[in-house]
Short mmCIF file of C-alpha atoms in Angstrom, two decimals:
data_model
loop_
_atom_site.label_atom_id
_atom_site.label_comp_id
_atom_site.label_asym_id
_atom_site.label_seq_id
_atom_site.Cartn_x
_atom_site.Cartn_y
_atom_site.Cartn_z
CA UNK A 1 -90.03 3.43 -234.60
CA UNK A 2 -91.33 3.42 -238.18
CA UNK A 3 -88.45 1.20 -239.24
CA UNK A 4 -89.34 -1.35 -236.56
CA UNK A 5 -92.97 -1.47 -237.73
CA UNK A 6 -91.88 -1.81 -241.35
CA UNK A 7 -89.52 -4.66 -240.50
CA UNK A 8 -92.10 -6.45 -238.34
CA UNK A 9 -94.85 -6.12 -240.93
CA UNK A 10 -92.47 -7.37 -243.63
CA UNK A 11 -91.65 -10.44 -241.52
CA UNK A 12 -95.34 -11.09 -240.88
CA UNK A 13 -96.22 -10.81 -244.59
CA UNK A 14 -93.29 -13.07 -245.50
CA UNK A 15 -94.37 -15.72 -242.98
CA UNK A 16 -97.96 -15.57 -244.25
CA UNK A 17 -96.88 -15.97 -247.88
CA UNK A 18 -94.59 -18.90 -247.07
CA UNK A 19 -97.33 -20.70 -245.14
CA UNK A 20 -99.87 -19.98 -247.89
CA UNK A 21 -97.51 -21.27 -250.58
CA UNK A 22 -96.86 -24.37 -248.47
CA UNK A 23 -100.59 -25.00 -248.23
CA UNK A 24 -101.08 -24.73 -251.98
CA UNK A 25 -98.03 -26.87 -252.73
CA UNK A 26 -98.98 -29.41 -250.05
CA UNK A 27 -95.78 -28.84 -248.08
CA UNK A 28 -95.45 -29.21 -244.33
CA UNK A 29 -94.27 -25.73 -243.27
CA UNK A 30 -95.53 -25.25 -239.71
CA UNK A 31 -92.02 -24.41 -238.54
CA UNK A 32 -91.74 -21.33 -240.74
CA UNK A 33 -91.58 -19.17 -237.62
CA UNK A 34 -88.15 -20.63 -236.81
CA UNK A 35 -86.73 -19.50 -240.14
CA UNK A 36 -88.50 -16.15 -240.15
CA UNK A 37 -87.39 -15.32 -236.62
CA UNK A 38 -83.83 -16.45 -237.25
CA UNK A 39 -83.60 -14.38 -240.42
CA UNK A 40 -85.02 -11.37 -238.62
CA UNK A 41 -82.51 -11.73 -235.79
CA UNK A 42 -79.63 -12.01 -238.25
CA UNK A 43 -80.82 -8.88 -240.03
CA UNK A 44 -81.54 -6.84 -236.89
CA UNK A 45 -78.34 -7.51 -234.95
CA UNK A 46 -75.71 -5.13 -236.28
CA UNK A 47 -72.59 -6.88 -234.98
CA UNK A 48 -70.01 -8.05 -237.54
CA UNK A 49 -70.64 -8.01 -241.25
CA UNK A 50 -73.74 -9.57 -242.80
CA UNK A 51 -71.54 -12.18 -244.51
CA UNK A 52 -69.95 -13.19 -241.18
CA UNK A 53 -73.35 -13.42 -239.49
CA UNK A 54 -74.81 -15.53 -242.30
CA UNK A 55 -71.72 -17.73 -242.51
CA UNK A 56 -71.78 -18.35 -238.77
CA UNK A 57 -75.51 -19.10 -238.93
CA UNK A 58 -74.99 -21.67 -241.69
CA UNK A 59 -72.17 -23.31 -239.71
CA UNK A 60 -74.61 -23.54 -236.81
CA UNK A 61 -77.25 -25.16 -239.03
CA UNK A 62 -74.71 -27.73 -240.21
CA UNK A 63 -73.71 -28.53 -236.65
CA UNK A 64 -77.39 -28.70 -235.69
CA UNK A 65 -77.66 -31.47 -238.27
CA UNK A 66 -74.52 -33.07 -236.84
CA UNK A 67 -76.20 -33.13 -233.44
CA UNK A 68 -78.89 -35.46 -234.78
CA UNK A 69 -76.32 -37.60 -236.58
CA UNK A 70 -74.50 -38.02 -233.26
CA UNK A 71 -77.73 -38.84 -231.46
CA UNK A 72 -78.90 -41.32 -234.07
CA UNK A 73 -75.68 -43.04 -235.03
CA UNK A 74 -73.10 -42.78 -232.29
CA UNK A 75 -74.50 -41.98 -228.87
CA UNK A 76 -77.00 -44.00 -226.85
CA UNK A 77 -80.67 -43.12 -227.13
CA UNK A 78 -80.92 -41.86 -223.56
CA UNK A 79 -80.79 -38.51 -221.79
CA UNK A 80 -77.00 -38.84 -221.41
CA UNK A 81 -76.60 -39.36 -225.17
CA UNK A 82 -78.64 -36.24 -225.85
CA UNK A 83 -76.73 -34.24 -223.25
CA UNK A 84 -73.35 -35.36 -224.65
CA UNK A 85 -74.38 -34.44 -228.19
CA UNK A 86 -75.46 -30.97 -227.11
CA UNK A 87 -72.28 -30.38 -225.10
CA UNK A 88 -70.05 -31.59 -227.96
CA UNK A 89 -71.77 -29.34 -230.50
CA UNK A 90 -71.66 -26.26 -228.24
CA UNK A 91 -67.96 -26.83 -227.51
CA UNK A 92 -67.17 -27.20 -231.22
CA UNK A 93 -69.07 -24.01 -232.06
CA UNK A 94 -67.26 -22.22 -229.23
CA UNK A 95 -63.91 -23.40 -230.59
CA UNK A 96 -64.77 -22.22 -234.12
CA UNK A 97 -65.72 -18.79 -232.79
CA UNK A 98 -62.60 -18.59 -230.65
CA UNK A 99 -60.25 -19.69 -233.44
CA UNK A 100 -61.71 -17.10 -235.80
CA UNK A 101 -61.30 -14.46 -233.06
CA UNK A 102 -65.09 -13.97 -233.03
CA UNK A 103 -65.21 -13.07 -236.72
CA UNK A 104 -67.77 -15.86 -236.86
CA UNK A 105 -69.88 -14.92 -233.85
CA UNK A 106 -70.89 -17.65 -231.43
CA UNK A 107 -74.40 -16.22 -231.02
CA UNK A 108 -75.09 -16.62 -234.77
CA UNK A 109 -73.81 -20.20 -234.78
CA UNK A 110 -75.96 -21.04 -231.76
CA UNK A 111 -78.93 -19.40 -233.48
CA UNK A 112 -78.36 -21.59 -236.56
CA UNK A 113 -78.08 -24.76 -234.50
CA UNK A 114 -81.16 -23.81 -232.46
CA UNK A 115 -83.15 -23.11 -235.61
CA UNK A 116 -82.43 -26.53 -237.08
CA UNK A 117 -82.91 -28.37 -233.80
CA UNK A 118 -86.16 -26.55 -233.07
CA UNK A 119 -87.55 -27.30 -236.51
CA UNK A 120 -86.39 -30.93 -236.71
CA UNK A 121 -86.58 -32.25 -233.15
CA UNK A 122 -90.30 -33.06 -233.35
CA UNK A 123 -89.79 -35.18 -236.44
CA UNK A 124 -86.74 -36.88 -234.95
CA UNK A 125 -88.43 -37.87 -231.71
CA UNK A 126 -91.71 -38.99 -233.31
CA UNK A 127 -90.19 -41.07 -236.12
CA UNK A 128 -89.44 -44.70 -235.30
CA UNK A 129 -85.87 -45.69 -235.89
#
């Protein structure tokens, strides 16, 4: 139980310091909870090695970016375009996990994609093309 409190307090202090630094440096860091929570999940889940979890997470982040490239450049700007982009990305991540025999876990790749999408989607939808 003490370890859980220590980890939670460390995450809270880290989030506070990042937001404070963002305020002083005039950065827009409201989405710091996405990164803090994703990092905490990667550290807390003890499946596979830390390198495999982090590598899978970064692959997910890259494919989260690819989702927006598909939405902006290739697919129509409708609900079907969004749905197709999401399905394509999830199927690619599933294939990567399957081909690596789950050495790169699917959950970590989905977490990476979700982190990027959650942090960027507001900017994407509010910015005129």
